DNA sequence: AGCACGCCGACT
DNA sequence: GTCGGCGTGCTC
């Protein structure tokens, strides 16, 4: 009796036990994939996590269907880490597995049907069944999707059941490997001629065919040039080398073709630039190395444009010299192409890049390269999900822009924080972690202040460039004195003009996309709302449409008010699209572009805009917070923030921290090389503390201020938060269940529990929402508290009245 | 995630 | 009278 435990790619928080025979047992190792039957029909790709001989007591284990791998494709350390994520972030291990593996390694099964040997009278079959039977006579295997096409119905069950009961067909489940390696055609001398080392001999042989001789000569010259297999493509690249001639050589068995795998992702190493760290960087590097001797994590707090990347490069170099690997995490790869270019230019093919816009096949290749500890994956550069790659021999994890909120996965489970999960992963590997940021998160700064992390400062900009000068424009006053044109103050307009005259570039931040966040009827005050969400519809002028940012619902812009039929409808508030229109009017000669979610769709959406801006094909770039994320442009000398207030006033305990980070980061885009930068922030409240802190580059002030608030109002880093979100279509049922759950939490846990609260947006996609916030003090046992929470949730599930209420936990929300 | 089992409305 | 709607529960 032999058994294996497996994880299934489903939202199930346990492993499942299957039976295997002795031979299979010997062959199977932890970390290989098997396909197993689960439920009535389906086959799933499961991952082996354990092998043992204890027969389950409560059920009989099914047999596995097949073994997919010869060797483990997931390491034991990865599995351990995945279980940690499932436990810490209170989600199903199946969900972690599903999002951790490239989806083409998790095979789907398709249900196919085939004819039986039985002869059945067609008369007794229905029309649909007859059609399917006929189709099967020309094609031996048909999938359910194909059946649905044949009978032109969505539901195939009835037909399939009819055919099954008449014993016309049998049902088969098949899995197909989705990953296909990219094969490239190469050319070589046929084995017949390999022994004829004498080139002359071969040449004599083709003497009568000058064209063929020519091709052969070209082949030899290619081969002798770099002693590598010769690509057919390269052979054909020369004039006079046509595929017809090659074909006749193939026919004569003089040449032969063969195929080799090609990695889809290849970087060319450029010439190594021999730059040196400046003094401040050198000191910082030494301090980091010193701190890493007795701390596992070090925070590098370096102001914008201080040259953190060069320090990263030196650290990476140190690590790979020790034959260890480096994981380099960044918030969003598309926005950091510049960093990717710099690292790949320096380390060439040692770098593997991993991000969400990669195709499935590309991801599998990176996975394999990482697993095999291959030389071209010494440095893995990726977004948060790169954390799930197999990383044997990991020595260092660098987390750039560690404060970025994109490191926390929000929507589908697992809702993990890549920075925190990376620190745990590093511990498992006995590896070190470097966090880098110009505006560190409060938590990380706190951990550094309290000695949990090492701390290194880099306070001077590279080349001793001054930090940009920040000017405030009081919008209240400017509007009062009628010094505004649209959303632009006279100060901002003048400065843009000056900058354009100097042939330098401008960047404008407006943290809202669309033309305006809502439209309003001037007669009755009606604001069009999304029918399924509790939000007003955002107005898109160019498309003349109203769109919901939460569910994507879109309608044409109404000509008359749906409420009172009046035609006087006005756009309220403003977004990037409107700013773009205004800029076009104000600066008709300037070249303008807009960068936000709506203009950067597609694989190279960002790159196009960024490249154009870099090449100075754009004078003024308007965008949302995307602009702030690590883009270096040497010629940007003016940054304008159109309205800082809607950045600050967000309903979130982190809003001040985030506003400080965003404004400081976007200000940091100004004046990077040798030009002094200028930043203009328009606000209704210039004395607001965050704005003052940004103006004075006062990180410490912001930190102390925030820390004090967090302590008084029971927030991180003094408390850990778990948000419990309840969703249901039935409003009354939701209210009752939320009240019940909050009350039971309050009774069970002796820690602060807030709510249930109505969120700002209380309905999305026709589901009402309530949230409960659990605050766990640092000095209480987190694991114990989570156990209690799970217990409460189990009893909640048992209340039959509350069936169907969705409960979503978000740890470290 | 599927899929089956099970209890209430519009049809041959 | 049945066909079929989707609510709920289970899958090794």
PDB file of N, CA, C and O (backbone and C1' of nucleotides) in Angstrom, chain A residues 12 16-18 38-39 59 62 803, chain C residues 4-12:
ATOM      1  N   UNK A  12      -9.091  24.884  -2.730  1.00  0.00           N
ATOM      2  CA  UNK A  12      -9.286  23.914  -1.654  1.00  0.00           C
ATOM      3  C   UNK A  12      -8.063  23.955  -0.751  1.00  0.00           C
ATOM      4  O   UNK A  12      -6.938  23.858  -1.227  1.00  0.00           O
ATOM      5  N   UNK A  16      -4.749  16.106  -1.022  1.00  0.00           N
ATOM      6  CA  UNK A  16      -5.568  14.921  -1.264  1.00  0.00           C
ATOM      7  C   UNK A  16      -4.657  13.708  -1.448  1.00  0.00           C
ATOM      8  O   UNK A  16      -3.539  13.838  -1.962  1.00  0.00           O
ATOM      9  N   UNK A  17      -5.160  12.548  -0.991  1.00  0.00           N
ATOM     10  CA  UNK A  17      -4.325  11.355  -0.985  1.00  0.00           C
ATOM     11  C   UNK A  17      -4.728  10.410  -2.111  1.00  0.00           C
ATOM     12  O   UNK A  17      -5.915  10.130  -2.294  1.00  0.00           O
ATOM     13  N   UNK A  18      -3.765   9.962  -2.871  1.00  0.00           N
ATOM     14  CA  UNK A  18      -4.019   9.009  -3.951  1.00  0.00           C
ATOM     15  C   UNK A  18      -3.157   7.767  -3.761  1.00  0.00           C
ATOM     16  O   UNK A  18      -2.095   7.817  -3.127  1.00  0.00           O
ATOM     17  N   UNK A  38     -10.473  13.589 -10.277  1.00  0.00           N
ATOM     18  CA  UNK A  38     -11.035  14.259  -9.108  1.00  0.00           C
ATOM     19  C   UNK A  38     -12.502  14.536  -9.391  1.00  0.00           C
ATOM     20  O   UNK A  38     -12.846  15.131 -10.405  1.00  0.00           O
ATOM     21  N   UNK A  39     -13.353  14.086  -8.505  1.00  0.00           N
ATOM     22  CA  UNK A  39     -14.780  14.190  -8.752  1.00  0.00           C
ATOM     23  C   UNK A  39     -15.187  13.151  -9.774  1.00  0.00           C
ATOM     24  O   UNK A  39     -14.457  12.201 -10.051  1.00  0.00           O
ATOM     25  N   UNK A  59     -11.952   7.139   3.628  1.00  0.00           N
ATOM     26  CA  UNK A  59     -12.337   6.967   2.232  1.00  0.00           C
ATOM     27  C   UNK A  59     -11.309   6.061   1.589  1.00  0.00           C
ATOM     28  O   UNK A  59     -10.224   5.825   2.130  1.00  0.00           O
ATOM     29  N   UNK A  62      -8.227   7.000  -4.544  1.00  0.00           N
ATOM     30  CA  UNK A  62      -8.251   6.613  -5.958  1.00  0.00           C
ATOM     31  C   UNK A  62      -6.822   6.432  -6.456  1.00  0.00           C
ATOM     32  O   UNK A  62      -5.864   6.937  -5.857  1.00  0.00           O
ATOM     33  N   UNK A 803     -25.768  31.091   4.440  1.00  0.00           N
ATOM     34  CA  UNK A 803     -25.188  30.358   3.314  1.00  0.00           C
ATOM     35  C   UNK A 803     -25.126  31.253   2.088  1.00  0.00           C
ATOM     36  O   UNK A 803     -26.051  32.010   1.805  1.00  0.00           O
TER      37      UNK A 803
ATOM     38  P    DG C   4     -35.156  19.877 -20.520  1.00  0.00           P
ATOM     39  O5'  DG C   4     -34.877  21.052 -19.469  1.00  0.00           O
ATOM     40  C5'  DG C   4     -35.645  22.267 -19.512  1.00  0.00           C
ATOM     41  C4'  DG C   4     -35.462  23.032 -18.214  1.00  0.00           C
ATOM     42  C3'  DG C   4     -33.999  23.180 -17.743  1.00  0.00           C
ATOM     43  O3'  DG C   4     -33.785  24.508 -17.319  1.00  0.00           O
ATOM     44  C1'  DG C   4     -35.329  22.422 -15.994  1.00  0.00           C
ATOM     45  P    DG C   5     -32.673  25.416 -17.835  1.00  0.00           P
ATOM     46  O5'  DG C   5     -32.405  26.459 -16.651  1.00  0.00           O
ATOM     47  C5'  DG C   5     -33.305  27.563 -16.445  1.00  0.00           C
ATOM     48  C4'  DG C   5     -33.589  27.785 -14.969  1.00  0.00           C
ATOM     49  C3'  DG C   5     -32.329  27.821 -14.086  1.00  0.00           C
ATOM     50  O3'  DG C   5     -31.827  29.149 -14.006  1.00  0.00           O
ATOM     51  C1'  DG C   5     -34.058  26.504 -13.067  1.00  0.00           C
ATOM     52  P    DC C   6     -30.243  29.354 -14.125  1.00  0.00           P
ATOM     53  O5'  DC C   6     -29.745  29.641 -12.618  1.00  0.00           O
ATOM     54  C5'  DC C   6     -30.592  30.236 -11.640  1.00  0.00           C
ATOM     55  C4'  DC C   6     -30.431  29.481 -10.327  1.00  0.00           C
ATOM     56  C3'  DC C   6     -28.972  29.435  -9.819  1.00  0.00           C
ATOM     57  O3'  DC C   6     -28.788  29.842  -8.464  1.00  0.00           O
ATOM     58  C1'  DC C   6     -29.925  27.277  -9.844  1.00  0.00           C
ATOM     59  P    DG C   7     -29.849  30.272  -7.402  1.00  0.00           P
ATOM     60  O5'  DG C   7     -29.215  29.950  -5.957  1.00  0.00           O
ATOM     61  C5'  DG C   7     -30.036  30.022  -4.787  1.00  0.00           C
ATOM     62  C4'  DG C   7     -29.943  28.756  -3.974  1.00  0.00           C
ATOM     63  C3'  DG C   7     -28.676  28.609  -3.114  1.00  0.00           C
ATOM     64  O3'  DG C   7     -29.046  28.041  -1.869  1.00  0.00           O
ATOM     65  C1'  DG C   7     -28.894  26.724  -4.502  1.00  0.00           C
ATOM     66  P    DT C   8     -28.061  28.104  -0.630  1.00  0.00           P
ATOM     67  O5'  DT C   8     -27.401  26.648  -0.706  1.00  0.00           O
ATOM     68  C5'  DT C   8     -28.119  25.536  -0.175  1.00  0.00           C
ATOM     69  C4'  DT C   8     -27.254  24.302  -0.232  1.00  0.00           C
ATOM     70  C3'  DT C   8     -25.847  24.476   0.348  1.00  0.00           C
ATOM     71  O3'  DT C   8     -25.489  23.229   0.902  1.00  0.00           O
ATOM     72  C1'  DT C   8     -25.660  23.694  -1.812  1.00  0.00           C
ATOM     73  P    DG C   9     -24.646  23.043   2.179  1.00  0.00           P
ATOM     74  O5'  DG C   9     -24.456  21.453   2.185  1.00  0.00           O
ATOM     75  C5'  DG C   9     -25.062  20.659   1.173  1.00  0.00           C
ATOM     76  C4'  DG C   9     -24.050  19.666   0.622  1.00  0.00           C
ATOM     77  C3'  DG C   9     -22.697  19.635   1.330  1.00  0.00           C
ATOM     78  O3'  DG C   9     -22.221  18.302   1.263  1.00  0.00           O
ATOM     79  C1'  DG C   9     -22.341  20.198  -0.904  1.00  0.00           C
ATOM     80  P    DC C  10     -21.180  17.690   2.232  1.00  0.00           P
ATOM     81  O5'  DC C  10     -20.203  16.941   1.234  1.00  0.00           O
ATOM     82  C5'  DC C  10     -20.705  15.901   0.405  1.00  0.00           C
ATOM     83  C4'  DC C  10     -19.788  15.721  -0.771  1.00  0.00           C
ATOM     84  C3'  DC C  10     -18.308  15.585  -0.374  1.00  0.00           C
ATOM     85  O3'  DC C  10     -17.802  14.391  -0.907  1.00  0.00           O
ATOM     86  C1'  DC C  10     -18.571  17.159  -2.118  1.00  0.00           C
ATOM     87  P    DT C  11     -16.449  13.746  -0.370  1.00  0.00           P
ATOM     88  O5'  DT C  11     -15.660  13.539  -1.730  1.00  0.00           O
ATOM     89  C5'  DT C  11     -16.354  13.166  -2.903  1.00  0.00           C
ATOM     90  C4'  DT C  11     -15.659  13.767  -4.103  1.00  0.00           C
ATOM     91  C3'  DT C  11     -14.144  13.542  -4.094  1.00  0.00           C
ATOM     92  O3'  DT C  11     -13.764  13.083  -5.381  1.00  0.00           O
ATOM     93  C1'  DT C  11     -14.629  15.808  -4.481  1.00  0.00           C
ATOM     94  P    DC C  12     -12.652  11.967  -5.467  1.00  0.00           P
ATOM     95  O5'  DC C  12     -12.322  11.622  -3.959  1.00  0.00           O
ATOM     96  C5'  DC C  12     -11.521  10.556  -3.656  1.00  0.00           C
ATOM     97  C4'  DC C  12     -10.080  10.797  -4.009  1.00  0.00           C
ATOM     98  C3'  DC C  12      -9.164   9.735  -3.438  1.00  0.00           C
ATOM     99  O3'  DC C  12      -8.016   9.617  -4.215  1.00  0.00           O
ATOM    100  C1'  DC C  12      -8.944  11.751  -2.192  1.00  0.00           C
TER     101       DC C  12
END
